[in-house]
């Protein structure tokens, strides 16, 4: 039995009940974390409990909300030893349903939406979160309303339409999409499933942390290299490590957490370099990695805190480095990564050049999505001048 006892604000510590839909802390807008009765769970829940359970993220059901899962088989993706670098592993999230790690968060969020009896969900997305919402909402019989920048990768738009979601393309960035959701949700009766403003997407993503530990035989790697837009995967994995320690599964050791961003949108990297504890929005974000085009991540302070406590780093890589890494990974490892995921390899190489890692250190590089979803992006890269990033909403295509 799972034991979500309440949701707790990461900023002020206020608690709110989990028996009805919640968004952010009602006092200060802080991110809410689901809290479990880990002390009780510790008596009966241990790594042995997982033996013979299906290879999907719901194998960690005791530390997930207690509801009938809306599942498409997400999670338990391969942790592949690198063929190029000793001690390095590639966690291939591109093999999830809808081709990205976003499936994890949306499986758990839609599970809870269904349990709460919600009928209409909406979210702003760089693309893959929209695809995942569209798929899980279809499986749950819930309406999905997705808002994406007009230049979203083709696969995301076609997927969303095929799953029957209501698609709105916006002349603008993800922040503009978020504002539209926020302005319309009350009138339309939508529940806003924006990342970190809905507490259970994080719970789904944290399972990446449980999995890495389980796949390494309940040891943690020395470092995790992870591409960050909003950075919820990083925040979620850190939460998972704390939970595993409270359960007695691991000790106080932690991997060094490396946040990777695109040079053309690097608010976390700049804040990290300047030693700040908060993010300043990045002006005119532009990168081939659509999912990394997040100029003002809501959980920015949480991310910076994790980087500090893990003795990690924030690294920016250029689009050329990303595309070169994407091709290299495909040819050397046989993994066709999303540009966002390939950014992990580019960052790893940069850090090796700076002697950040010791020889043979266990390092997990996350590929967060499948390259197959970016065919036209990859095919056209470098072939035509990039369009300037649009700042303002000019017009809207779609049913609204
Ligand atoms: C493939 C891929 N990787 C990474 C990201 C960044 O995810 P997050 O915003 O949760 O950091 C995205 C977001 O859309 C994505 O689609
Ligand atoms: Zn609060």
mmCIF file of C-alpha atoms and ligand atoms in Angstrom:
data_model
loop_
_atom_site.group_PDB
_atom_site.id
_atom_site.type_symbol
_atom_site.label_atom_id
_atom_site.label_comp_id
_atom_site.label_asym_id
_atom_site.label_seq_id
_atom_site.Cartn_x
_atom_site.Cartn_y
_atom_site.Cartn_z
ATOM 1 C CA UNK A 1 0.000 0.000 0.000
ATOM 2 C CA UNK A 2 1.247 3.478 -0.846
ATOM 3 C CA UNK A 3 1.047 6.029 1.930
ATOM 4 C CA UNK A 4 0.849 9.569 0.481
ATOM 5 C CA UNK A 5 0.055 11.350 3.678
ATOM 6 C CA UNK A 6 0.089 14.915 2.403
ATOM 7 C CA UNK A 7 1.677 17.408 0.047
ATOM 8 C CA UNK A 8 4.364 19.630 1.519
ATOM 9 C CA UNK A 9 5.633 22.997 0.270
ATOM 10 C CA UNK A 10 9.348 22.921 -0.553
ATOM 11 C CA UNK A 11 9.541 26.609 0.222
ATOM 12 C CA UNK A 12 7.650 27.230 3.504
ATOM 13 C CA UNK A 13 6.885 23.689 4.705
ATOM 14 C CA UNK A 14 3.096 24.223 4.716
ATOM 15 C CA UNK A 15 1.096 21.054 4.122
ATOM 16 C CA UNK A 16 -2.059 20.495 2.111
ATOM 17 C CA UNK A 17 -4.185 17.343 1.806
ATOM 18 C CA UNK A 18 -3.687 15.024 -1.158
ATOM 19 C CA UNK A 19 -7.293 13.812 -1.264
ATOM 20 C CA UNK A 20 -8.287 16.546 -3.748
ATOM 21 C CA UNK A 21 -6.487 18.154 -6.727
ATOM 22 C CA UNK A 22 -3.763 20.596 -5.692
ATOM 23 C CA UNK A 23 -1.467 22.849 -7.675
ATOM 24 C CA UNK A 24 1.165 24.889 -5.796
ATOM 25 C CA UNK A 25 1.469 26.058 -2.189
ATOM 26 C CA UNK A 26 -1.534 28.280 -1.430
ATOM 27 C CA UNK A 27 0.652 30.518 0.755
ATOM 28 C CA UNK A 28 3.619 31.312 -1.455
ATOM 29 C CA UNK A 29 3.313 29.427 -4.758
ATOM 30 C CA UNK A 30 6.058 26.985 -3.714
ATOM 31 C CA UNK A 31 6.439 23.570 -5.360
ATOM 32 C CA UNK A 32 4.521 20.818 -3.526
ATOM 33 C CA UNK A 33 6.179 17.459 -2.816
ATOM 34 C CA UNK A 34 4.150 14.310 -2.088
ATOM 35 C CA UNK A 35 5.169 12.927 1.287
ATOM 36 C CA UNK A 36 4.843 9.283 2.292
ATOM 37 C CA UNK A 37 4.994 7.546 5.635
ATOM 38 C CA UNK A 38 8.471 6.224 4.884
ATOM 39 C CA UNK A 39 9.114 5.232 8.508
ATOM 40 C CA UNK A 40 6.192 2.779 8.381
ATOM 41 C CA UNK A 41 7.018 1.659 4.852
ATOM 42 C CA UNK A 42 10.564 0.859 5.932
ATOM 43 C CA UNK A 43 9.261 -2.084 7.983
ATOM 44 C CA UNK A 44 7.910 -3.947 4.973
ATOM 45 C CA UNK A 45 9.166 -2.326 1.752
ATOM 46 C CA UNK A 46 12.675 -3.272 0.623
ATOM 47 C CA UNK A 47 14.498 -4.032 -2.646
ATOM 48 C CA UNK A 48 13.415 -7.680 -2.318
ATOM 49 C CA UNK A 49 9.789 -6.511 -2.580
ATOM 50 C CA UNK A 50 10.468 -5.593 -6.209
ATOM 51 C CA UNK A 51 11.423 -9.065 -7.389
ATOM 52 C CA UNK A 52 8.986 -10.455 -9.959
ATOM 53 C CA UNK A 53 7.186 -7.154 -10.386
ATOM 54 C CA UNK A 54 6.505 -5.944 -13.971
ATOM 55 C CA UNK A 55 9.284 -3.840 -15.511
ATOM 56 C CA UNK A 56 7.528 -0.493 -15.444
ATOM 57 C CA UNK A 57 7.602 2.429 -13.033
ATOM 58 C CA UNK A 58 4.598 1.174 -11.060
ATOM 59 C CA UNK A 59 6.920 -1.478 -9.563
ATOM 60 C CA UNK A 60 7.709 1.291 -7.027
ATOM 61 C CA UNK A 61 4.016 1.583 -6.145
ATOM 62 C CA UNK A 62 4.589 1.985 -2.414
ATOM 63 C CA UNK A 63 6.255 5.341 -3.085
ATOM 64 C CA UNK A 64 3.699 6.432 -5.663
ATOM 65 C CA UNK A 65 0.115 7.569 -5.122
ATOM 66 C CA UNK A 66 -2.350 4.825 -4.358
ATOM 67 C CA UNK A 67 -4.689 4.778 -7.364
ATOM 68 C CA UNK A 68 -5.483 2.489 -10.284
ATOM 69 C CA UNK A 69 -2.570 3.230 -12.661
ATOM 70 C CA UNK A 70 -3.188 4.622 -16.131
ATOM 71 C CA UNK A 71 -0.243 2.838 -17.685
ATOM 72 C CA UNK A 72 1.174 2.244 -21.146
ATOM 73 C CA UNK A 73 4.214 0.365 -19.855
ATOM 74 C CA UNK A 74 6.365 3.415 -19.043
ATOM 75 C CA UNK A 75 9.678 3.214 -17.238
ATOM 76 C CA UNK A 76 12.306 0.579 -16.589
ATOM 77 C CA UNK A 77 14.217 1.767 -19.631
ATOM 78 C CA UNK A 78 17.613 0.204 -20.386
ATOM 79 C CA UNK A 79 20.749 1.385 -18.610
ATOM 80 C CA UNK A 80 23.314 0.609 -21.309
ATOM 81 C CA UNK A 81 27.052 0.413 -20.561
ATOM 82 C CA UNK A 82 28.793 2.779 -22.967
ATOM 83 C CA UNK A 83 30.779 1.151 -25.727
ATOM 84 C CA UNK A 84 33.074 4.167 -25.781
ATOM 85 C CA UNK A 85 33.758 5.244 -22.196
ATOM 86 C CA UNK A 86 34.583 2.846 -19.331
ATOM 87 C CA UNK A 87 32.289 3.302 -16.357
ATOM 88 C CA UNK A 88 29.762 5.362 -18.313
ATOM 89 C CA UNK A 89 26.130 4.314 -18.768
ATOM 90 C CA UNK A 90 23.476 5.603 -21.078
ATOM 91 C CA UNK A 91 19.951 5.646 -19.678
ATOM 92 C CA UNK A 92 17.754 5.503 -22.752
ATOM 93 C CA UNK A 93 14.474 7.218 -22.009
ATOM 94 C CA UNK A 94 13.662 7.343 -25.702
ATOM 95 C CA UNK A 95 12.162 3.862 -25.324
ATOM 96 C CA UNK A 96 9.259 5.084 -23.205
ATOM 97 C CA UNK A 97 5.711 5.268 -24.626
ATOM 98 C CA UNK A 98 5.498 8.413 -26.814
ATOM 99 C CA UNK A 99 9.296 8.332 -27.074
ATOM 100 C CA UNK A 100 10.384 10.374 -24.065
ATOM 101 C CA UNK A 101 10.783 10.478 -20.299
ATOM 102 C CA UNK A 102 7.704 12.733 -20.190
ATOM 103 C CA UNK A 103 5.614 9.537 -20.225
ATOM 104 C CA UNK A 104 6.627 8.864 -16.618
ATOM 105 C CA UNK A 105 5.277 12.124 -15.256
ATOM 106 C CA UNK A 106 2.126 12.059 -17.282
ATOM 107 C CA UNK A 107 1.315 8.462 -16.411
ATOM 108 C CA UNK A 108 1.237 9.367 -12.721
ATOM 109 C CA UNK A 109 -0.421 12.779 -13.203
ATOM 110 C CA UNK A 110 -3.186 11.338 -15.401
ATOM 111 C CA UNK A 111 -3.626 8.451 -12.953
ATOM 112 C CA UNK A 112 -4.328 10.991 -10.221
ATOM 113 C CA UNK A 113 -6.492 13.168 -12.466
ATOM 114 C CA UNK A 114 -8.647 10.115 -13.145
ATOM 115 C CA UNK A 115 -8.766 9.211 -9.467
ATOM 116 C CA UNK A 116 -9.846 12.783 -8.638
ATOM 117 C CA UNK A 117 -12.563 12.610 -11.311
ATOM 118 C CA UNK A 118 -11.076 15.418 -13.436
ATOM 119 C CA UNK A 119 -12.443 15.500 -16.971
ATOM 120 C CA UNK A 120 -10.256 18.082 -18.791
ATOM 121 C CA UNK A 121 -6.517 18.585 -18.551
ATOM 122 C CA UNK A 122 -4.447 21.325 -20.164
ATOM 123 C CA UNK A 123 -0.748 22.015 -20.402
ATOM 124 C CA UNK A 124 1.846 24.129 -22.179
ATOM 125 C CA UNK A 125 4.617 22.080 -23.747
ATOM 126 C CA UNK A 126 7.743 22.181 -25.858
ATOM 127 C CA UNK A 127 6.308 19.068 -27.502
ATOM 128 C CA UNK A 128 6.977 15.805 -25.715
ATOM 129 C CA UNK A 129 4.930 16.534 -22.603
ATOM 130 C CA UNK A 130 1.990 17.320 -24.875
ATOM 131 C CA UNK A 131 2.419 14.000 -26.717
ATOM 132 C CA UNK A 132 2.545 12.137 -23.417
ATOM 133 C CA UNK A 133 -0.485 13.924 -21.994
ATOM 134 C CA UNK A 134 -2.404 13.257 -25.208
ATOM 135 C CA UNK A 135 -1.645 9.524 -25.032
ATOM 136 C CA UNK A 136 -2.384 9.019 -21.325
ATOM 137 C CA UNK A 137 -5.487 11.214 -21.455
ATOM 138 C CA UNK A 138 -6.739 9.100 -24.371
ATOM 139 C CA UNK A 139 -6.098 5.942 -22.354
ATOM 140 C CA UNK A 140 -7.936 7.441 -19.379
ATOM 141 C CA UNK A 141 -10.876 8.831 -21.353
ATOM 142 C CA UNK A 142 -10.027 12.400 -20.311
ATOM 143 C CA UNK A 143 -9.885 15.487 -22.574
ATOM 144 C CA UNK A 144 -6.409 16.875 -23.324
ATOM 145 C CA UNK A 145 -5.843 20.521 -24.352
ATOM 146 C CA UNK A 146 -2.240 21.162 -25.346
ATOM 147 C CA UNK A 147 -0.498 24.440 -26.176
ATOM 148 C CA UNK A 148 2.790 24.303 -28.057
ATOM 149 C CA UNK A 149 5.014 26.797 -29.900
ATOM 150 C CA UNK A 150 4.143 26.863 -33.596
ATOM 151 C CA UNK A 151 7.589 25.538 -34.555
ATOM 152 C CA UNK A 152 7.192 22.408 -32.406
ATOM 153 C CA UNK A 153 8.690 19.238 -33.978
ATOM 154 C CA UNK A 154 6.210 17.771 -36.473
ATOM 155 C CA UNK A 155 5.955 14.428 -34.652
ATOM 156 C CA UNK A 156 4.625 16.092 -31.521
ATOM 157 C CA UNK A 157 1.842 17.888 -33.345
ATOM 158 C CA UNK A 158 0.840 14.842 -35.392
ATOM 159 C CA UNK A 159 0.954 12.593 -32.320
ATOM 160 C CA UNK A 160 -1.235 14.937 -30.283
ATOM 161 C CA UNK A 161 -3.787 15.234 -33.072
ATOM 162 C CA UNK A 162 -3.790 11.477 -33.623
ATOM 163 C CA UNK A 163 -4.398 10.805 -29.929
ATOM 164 C CA UNK A 164 -7.391 13.135 -30.192
ATOM 165 C CA UNK A 165 -6.051 16.052 -28.154
ATOM 166 C CA UNK A 166 -7.182 19.623 -28.788
ATOM 167 C CA UNK A 167 -4.030 21.247 -30.188
ATOM 168 C CA UNK A 168 -3.297 24.984 -30.107
ATOM 169 C CA UNK A 169 -0.132 26.234 -31.820
ATOM 170 C CA UNK A 170 1.103 29.531 -30.454
ATOM 171 C CA UNK A 171 3.335 32.150 -32.084
ATOM 172 C CA UNK A 172 5.513 32.353 -29.049
ATOM 173 C CA UNK A 173 7.517 30.428 -26.476
ATOM 174 C CA UNK A 174 6.505 27.969 -23.794
ATOM 175 C CA UNK A 175 5.906 30.846 -21.353
ATOM 176 C CA UNK A 176 3.357 32.297 -23.778
ATOM 177 C CA UNK A 177 1.695 28.869 -23.979
ATOM 178 C CA UNK A 178 1.611 28.706 -20.167
ATOM 179 C CA UNK A 179 -0.012 32.120 -19.975
ATOM 180 C CA UNK A 180 -2.755 31.058 -22.372
ATOM 181 C CA UNK A 181 -3.509 27.952 -20.291
ATOM 182 C CA UNK A 182 -3.569 30.053 -17.162
ATOM 183 C CA UNK A 183 -5.884 32.694 -18.652
ATOM 184 C CA UNK A 184 -8.394 30.199 -20.009
ATOM 185 C CA UNK A 185 -8.428 27.369 -17.530
ATOM 186 C CA UNK A 186 -11.083 28.693 -15.210
ATOM 187 C CA UNK A 187 -13.602 29.498 -17.929
ATOM 188 C CA UNK A 188 -12.945 26.224 -19.755
ATOM 189 C CA UNK A 189 -12.909 24.021 -16.657
ATOM 190 C CA UNK A 190 -9.395 22.728 -17.328
ATOM 191 C CA UNK A 191 -7.064 21.423 -14.661
ATOM 192 C CA UNK A 192 -3.609 22.890 -15.295
ATOM 193 C CA UNK A 193 -1.101 20.042 -15.533
ATOM 194 C CA UNK A 194 1.882 22.380 -16.036
ATOM 195 C CA UNK A 195 5.131 20.940 -14.832
ATOM 196 C CA UNK A 196 5.744 21.526 -11.088
ATOM 197 C CA UNK A 197 2.321 23.157 -10.758
ATOM 198 C CA UNK A 198 0.813 19.685 -10.608
ATOM 199 C CA UNK A 199 2.512 17.601 -7.901
ATOM 200 C CA UNK A 200 2.399 14.116 -9.430
ATOM 201 C CA UNK A 201 4.388 14.581 -12.638
ATOM 202 C CA UNK A 202 7.385 14.887 -10.350
ATOM 203 C CA UNK A 203 6.467 11.594 -8.676
ATOM 204 C CA UNK A 204 6.566 9.847 -12.042
ATOM 205 C CA UNK A 205 9.916 11.373 -12.953
ATOM 206 C CA UNK A 206 11.498 10.533 -9.636
ATOM 207 C CA UNK A 207 11.289 6.857 -10.598
ATOM 208 C CA UNK A 208 14.322 7.481 -12.847
ATOM 209 C CA UNK A 209 16.271 7.782 -9.589
ATOM 210 C CA UNK A 210 14.900 4.500 -8.190
ATOM 211 C CA UNK A 211 15.643 2.770 -11.474
ATOM 212 C CA UNK A 212 19.242 3.927 -11.787
ATOM 213 C CA UNK A 213 19.872 2.657 -8.240
ATOM 214 C CA UNK A 214 18.113 -0.654 -8.875
ATOM 215 C CA UNK A 215 19.861 -1.209 -12.209
ATOM 216 C CA UNK A 216 23.250 -0.571 -10.573
ATOM 217 C CA UNK A 217 22.498 -3.083 -7.799
ATOM 218 C CA UNK A 218 21.411 -0.434 -5.237
ATOM 219 C CA UNK A 219 24.496 1.673 -5.670
ATOM 220 C CA UNK A 220 24.378 5.201 -6.979
ATOM 221 C CA UNK A 221 26.693 6.415 -9.732
ATOM 222 C CA UNK A 222 29.280 9.083 -8.986
ATOM 223 C CA UNK A 223 27.553 11.513 -11.340
ATOM 224 C CA UNK A 224 24.375 11.966 -13.352
ATOM 225 C CA UNK A 225 24.375 14.159 -16.460
ATOM 226 C CA UNK A 226 20.883 15.372 -17.231
ATOM 227 C CA UNK A 227 19.444 17.835 -19.792
ATOM 228 C CA UNK A 228 17.395 20.526 -18.053
ATOM 229 C CA UNK A 229 14.595 22.636 -19.377
ATOM 230 C CA UNK A 230 12.299 22.871 -16.375
ATOM 231 C CA UNK A 231 14.572 20.367 -14.639
ATOM 232 C CA UNK A 232 11.848 18.257 -13.034
ATOM 233 C CA UNK A 233 13.694 15.010 -13.686
ATOM 234 C CA UNK A 234 16.673 16.254 -11.745
ATOM 235 C CA UNK A 235 14.509 17.469 -8.868
ATOM 236 C CA UNK A 236 12.584 14.199 -8.903
ATOM 237 C CA UNK A 237 15.695 11.995 -8.834
ATOM 238 C CA UNK A 238 17.092 13.960 -5.896
ATOM 239 C CA UNK A 239 13.815 13.409 -4.052
ATOM 240 C CA UNK A 240 14.037 9.695 -4.847
ATOM 241 C CA UNK A 241 17.533 9.495 -3.326
ATOM 242 C CA UNK A 242 16.297 11.115 -0.111
ATOM 243 C CA UNK A 243 13.389 8.664 0.011
ATOM 244 C CA UNK A 244 15.665 5.678 -0.592
ATOM 245 C CA UNK A 245 17.924 6.816 2.228
ATOM 246 C CA UNK A 246 14.915 7.180 4.561
ATOM 247 C CA UNK A 247 13.871 3.650 3.561
ATOM 248 C CA UNK A 248 17.358 2.400 4.418
ATOM 249 C CA UNK A 249 18.076 1.294 0.834
ATOM 250 C CA UNK A 250 21.098 3.562 0.325
ATOM 251 C CA UNK A 251 23.341 5.655 2.564
ATOM 252 C CA UNK A 252 24.073 9.380 2.582
ATOM 253 C CA UNK A 253 26.119 9.241 -0.641
ATOM 254 C CA UNK A 254 24.787 11.149 -3.622
ATOM 255 C CA UNK A 255 25.822 11.464 -7.262
ATOM 256 C CA UNK A 256 27.165 14.767 -8.482
ATOM 257 C CA UNK A 257 24.227 16.179 -10.430
ATOM 258 C CA UNK A 258 25.081 17.898 -13.705
ATOM 259 C CA UNK A 259 22.428 20.119 -15.307
ATOM 260 C CA UNK A 260 22.933 20.471 -19.060
ATOM 261 C CA UNK A 261 21.487 23.382 -21.007
ATOM 262 C CA UNK A 262 21.725 24.731 -24.535
ATOM 263 C CA UNK A 263 24.021 27.723 -24.970
ATOM 264 C CA UNK A 264 21.095 29.581 -26.561
ATOM 265 C CA UNK A 265 18.934 29.158 -23.420
ATOM 266 C CA UNK A 266 21.046 28.771 -20.275
ATOM 267 C CA UNK A 267 19.411 30.528 -17.326
ATOM 268 C CA UNK A 268 20.490 27.806 -14.880
ATOM 269 C CA UNK A 269 24.088 27.832 -16.100
ATOM 270 C CA UNK A 270 24.339 31.610 -15.750
ATOM 271 C CA UNK A 271 22.831 31.604 -12.250
ATOM 272 C CA UNK A 272 25.172 28.770 -11.239
ATOM 273 C CA UNK A 273 28.236 30.548 -12.592
ATOM 274 C CA UNK A 274 27.241 33.768 -10.811
ATOM 275 C CA UNK A 275 26.630 31.909 -7.534
ATOM 276 C CA UNK A 276 23.006 33.068 -7.424
ATOM 277 C CA UNK A 277 20.210 31.115 -5.711
ATOM 278 C CA UNK A 278 17.505 32.261 -8.115
ATOM 279 C CA UNK A 279 17.120 32.286 -11.888
ATOM 280 C CA UNK A 280 16.923 35.306 -14.126
ATOM 281 C CA UNK A 281 14.786 34.683 -17.230
ATOM 282 C CA UNK A 282 16.823 34.086 -20.376
ATOM 283 C CA UNK A 283 16.048 36.586 -23.161
ATOM 284 C CA UNK A 284 15.412 35.329 -26.715
ATOM 285 C CA UNK A 285 15.932 31.604 -26.175
ATOM 286 C CA UNK A 286 17.023 29.773 -29.284
ATOM 287 C CA UNK A 287 18.180 26.174 -29.663
ATOM 288 C CA UNK A 288 17.695 23.127 -31.857
ATOM 289 C CA UNK A 289 16.764 21.198 -28.675
ATOM 290 C CA UNK A 290 13.120 22.299 -28.360
ATOM 291 C CA UNK A 291 12.709 20.814 -24.868
ATOM 292 C CA UNK A 292 15.571 22.917 -23.530
ATOM 293 C CA UNK A 293 13.957 26.173 -24.635
ATOM 294 C CA UNK A 294 12.670 26.999 -21.160
ATOM 295 C CA UNK A 295 13.760 30.552 -20.338
ATOM 296 C CA UNK A 296 12.434 30.740 -16.778
ATOM 297 C CA UNK A 297 12.176 27.333 -15.062
ATOM 298 C CA UNK A 298 9.703 27.382 -12.169
ATOM 299 C CA UNK A 299 11.880 25.099 -10.050
ATOM 300 C CA UNK A 300 15.074 27.050 -10.743
ATOM 301 C CA UNK A 301 15.985 27.574 -7.085
ATOM 302 C CA UNK A 302 15.408 23.896 -6.296
ATOM 303 C CA UNK A 303 17.748 22.926 -9.141
ATOM 304 C CA UNK A 304 20.494 25.323 -8.035
ATOM 305 C CA UNK A 305 20.237 23.963 -4.512
ATOM 306 C CA UNK A 306 20.663 20.382 -5.742
ATOM 307 C CA UNK A 307 23.680 21.296 -7.870
ATOM 308 C CA UNK A 308 25.263 22.902 -4.813
ATOM 309 C CA UNK A 309 24.550 20.082 -2.372
ATOM 310 C CA UNK A 310 25.695 17.421 -4.806
ATOM 311 C CA UNK A 311 28.903 19.307 -5.713
ATOM 312 C CA UNK A 312 27.600 19.211 -9.242
ATOM 313 C CA UNK A 313 27.737 21.653 -12.117
ATOM 314 C CA UNK A 314 25.697 23.378 -14.790
ATOM 315 C CA UNK A 315 27.045 23.109 -18.312
ATOM 316 C CA UNK A 316 26.050 24.830 -21.564
ATOM 317 C CA UNK A 317 26.585 23.183 -24.943
ATOM 318 C CA UNK A 318 26.121 24.706 -28.384
ATOM 319 C CA UNK A 319 23.686 23.440 -30.993
ATOM 320 C CA UNK A 320 26.609 22.325 -33.163
ATOM 321 C CA UNK A 321 28.012 20.297 -30.249
ATOM 322 C CA UNK A 322 24.558 18.794 -29.670
ATOM 323 C CA UNK A 323 24.120 17.750 -33.282
ATOM 324 C CA UNK A 324 27.628 16.372 -33.491
ATOM 325 C CA UNK A 325 27.027 14.364 -30.290
ATOM 326 C CA UNK A 326 23.700 13.092 -31.648
ATOM 327 C CA UNK A 327 25.401 11.654 -34.734
ATOM 328 C CA UNK A 328 28.305 10.308 -32.712
ATOM 329 C CA UNK A 329 26.026 8.476 -30.258
ATOM 330 C CA UNK A 330 24.080 6.955 -33.136
ATOM 331 C CA UNK A 331 27.225 5.677 -34.825
ATOM 332 C CA UNK A 332 29.184 4.563 -31.777
ATOM 333 C CA UNK A 333 26.481 3.385 -29.387
ATOM 334 C CA UNK A 334 23.638 2.563 -31.777
ATOM 335 C CA UNK A 335 21.378 4.980 -29.906
ATOM 336 C CA UNK A 336 19.428 7.556 -31.909
ATOM 337 C CA UNK A 337 18.912 10.264 -29.307
ATOM 338 C CA UNK A 338 16.784 13.379 -29.161
ATOM 339 C CA UNK A 339 18.840 16.588 -29.427
ATOM 340 C CA UNK A 340 18.066 17.261 -25.726
ATOM 341 C CA UNK A 341 19.503 13.872 -24.802
ATOM 342 C CA UNK A 342 22.537 14.250 -27.039
ATOM 343 C CA UNK A 343 23.321 17.403 -25.048
ATOM 344 C CA UNK A 344 24.284 15.039 -22.183
ATOM 345 C CA UNK A 345 27.085 13.514 -24.247
ATOM 346 C CA UNK A 346 28.297 16.940 -25.370
ATOM 347 C CA UNK A 347 28.392 18.058 -21.715
ATOM 348 C CA UNK A 348 30.165 14.883 -20.605
ATOM 349 C CA UNK A 349 32.901 15.482 -23.164
ATOM 350 C CA UNK A 350 33.263 19.074 -22.034
ATOM 351 C CA UNK A 351 33.587 18.007 -18.384
ATOM 352 C CA UNK A 352 36.106 15.280 -19.279
ATOM 353 C CA UNK A 353 38.174 17.991 -20.959
ATOM 354 C CA UNK A 354 38.120 19.895 -17.660
ATOM 355 C CA UNK A 355 39.093 16.719 -15.718
ATOM 356 C CA UNK A 356 35.827 16.994 -13.754
ATOM 357 C CA UNK A 357 35.553 13.196 -13.514
ATOM 358 C CA UNK A 358 38.137 10.764 -12.210
ATOM 359 C CA UNK A 359 39.074 7.890 -14.562
ATOM 360 C CA UNK A 360 36.500 5.097 -14.658
ATOM 361 C CA UNK A 361 34.013 6.944 -12.477
ATOM 362 C CA UNK A 362 30.467 5.615 -12.864
ATOM 363 C CA UNK A 363 28.578 8.323 -14.727
ATOM 364 C CA UNK A 364 25.022 8.030 -16.057
ATOM 365 C CA UNK A 365 24.213 10.090 -19.141
ATOM 366 C CA UNK A 366 20.497 10.556 -19.728
ATOM 367 C CA UNK A 367 19.053 10.445 -23.193
ATOM 368 C CA UNK A 368 15.617 11.873 -22.479
ATOM 369 C CA UNK A 369 13.950 11.163 -25.817
ATOM 370 C CA UNK A 370 13.961 9.378 -29.159
ATOM 371 C CA UNK A 371 15.688 10.927 -32.167
ATOM 372 C CA UNK A 372 12.931 9.497 -34.353
ATOM 373 C CA UNK A 373 10.681 12.299 -33.127
ATOM 374 C CA UNK A 374 13.006 14.938 -34.615
ATOM 375 C CA UNK A 375 13.527 13.725 -38.186
ATOM 376 C CA UNK A 376 12.904 17.055 -39.892
ATOM 377 C CA UNK A 377 14.876 18.931 -37.220
ATOM 378 C CA UNK A 378 17.891 16.677 -37.775
ATOM 379 C CA UNK A 379 17.511 16.596 -41.537
ATOM 380 C CA UNK A 380 17.264 20.379 -41.821
ATOM 381 C CA UNK A 381 19.879 21.340 -39.250
ATOM 382 C CA UNK A 382 22.354 23.790 -40.719
ATOM 383 C CA UNK A 383 20.595 23.789 -44.092
ATOM 384 C CA UNK A 384 18.718 27.056 -43.785
ATOM 385 C CA UNK A 385 19.018 30.162 -41.648
ATOM 386 C CA UNK A 386 17.330 29.851 -38.279
ATOM 387 C CA UNK A 387 14.137 31.858 -37.870
ATOM 388 C CA UNK A 388 14.395 34.439 -35.097
ATOM 389 C CA UNK A 389 12.635 33.415 -31.882
ATOM 390 C CA UNK A 390 9.217 35.074 -31.644
ATOM 391 C CA UNK A 391 8.538 36.819 -28.383
ATOM 392 C CA UNK A 392 4.903 37.822 -28.716
ATOM 393 C CA UNK A 393 1.771 35.966 -29.572
ATOM 394 C CA UNK A 394 0.777 37.090 -33.036
ATOM 395 C CA UNK A 395 -1.971 34.701 -33.897
ATOM 396 C CA UNK A 396 -3.274 31.393 -32.750
ATOM 397 C CA UNK A 397 -4.142 28.403 -34.841
ATOM 398 C CA UNK A 398 -6.557 25.987 -33.320
ATOM 399 C CA UNK A 399 -9.997 25.596 -31.928
ATOM 400 C CA UNK A 400 -9.839 28.501 -29.455
HETATM 401 C C1 LIG B 1 13.430 15.024 -24.982
HETATM 402 C C2 LIG B 1 13.381 16.065 -23.892
HETATM 403 N N1 LIG B 1 14.418 16.170 -23.059
HETATM 404 C C3 LIG B 1 14.443 17.085 -22.079
HETATM 405 C C4 LIG B 1 13.401 17.970 -21.878
HETATM 406 C C5 LIG B 1 13.465 18.942 -20.757
HETATM 407 O O1 LIG B 1 12.612 18.511 -19.763
HETATM 408 P P1 LIG B 1 12.340 19.327 -18.434
HETATM 409 O O2 LIG B 1 11.621 20.575 -18.862
HETATM 410 O O3 LIG B 1 11.497 18.457 -17.585
HETATM 411 O O4 LIG B 1 13.678 19.633 -17.842
HETATM 412 C C6 LIG B 1 12.277 17.898 -22.719
HETATM 413 C C7 LIG B 1 11.140 18.807 -22.528
HETATM 414 O O5 LIG B 1 10.275 18.957 -23.346
HETATM 415 C C8 LIG B 1 12.267 16.910 -23.738
HETATM 416 O O6 LIG B 1 11.212 16.794 -24.559
HETATM 417 ZN ZN1 LIG B 2 4.740 27.453 0.797
#
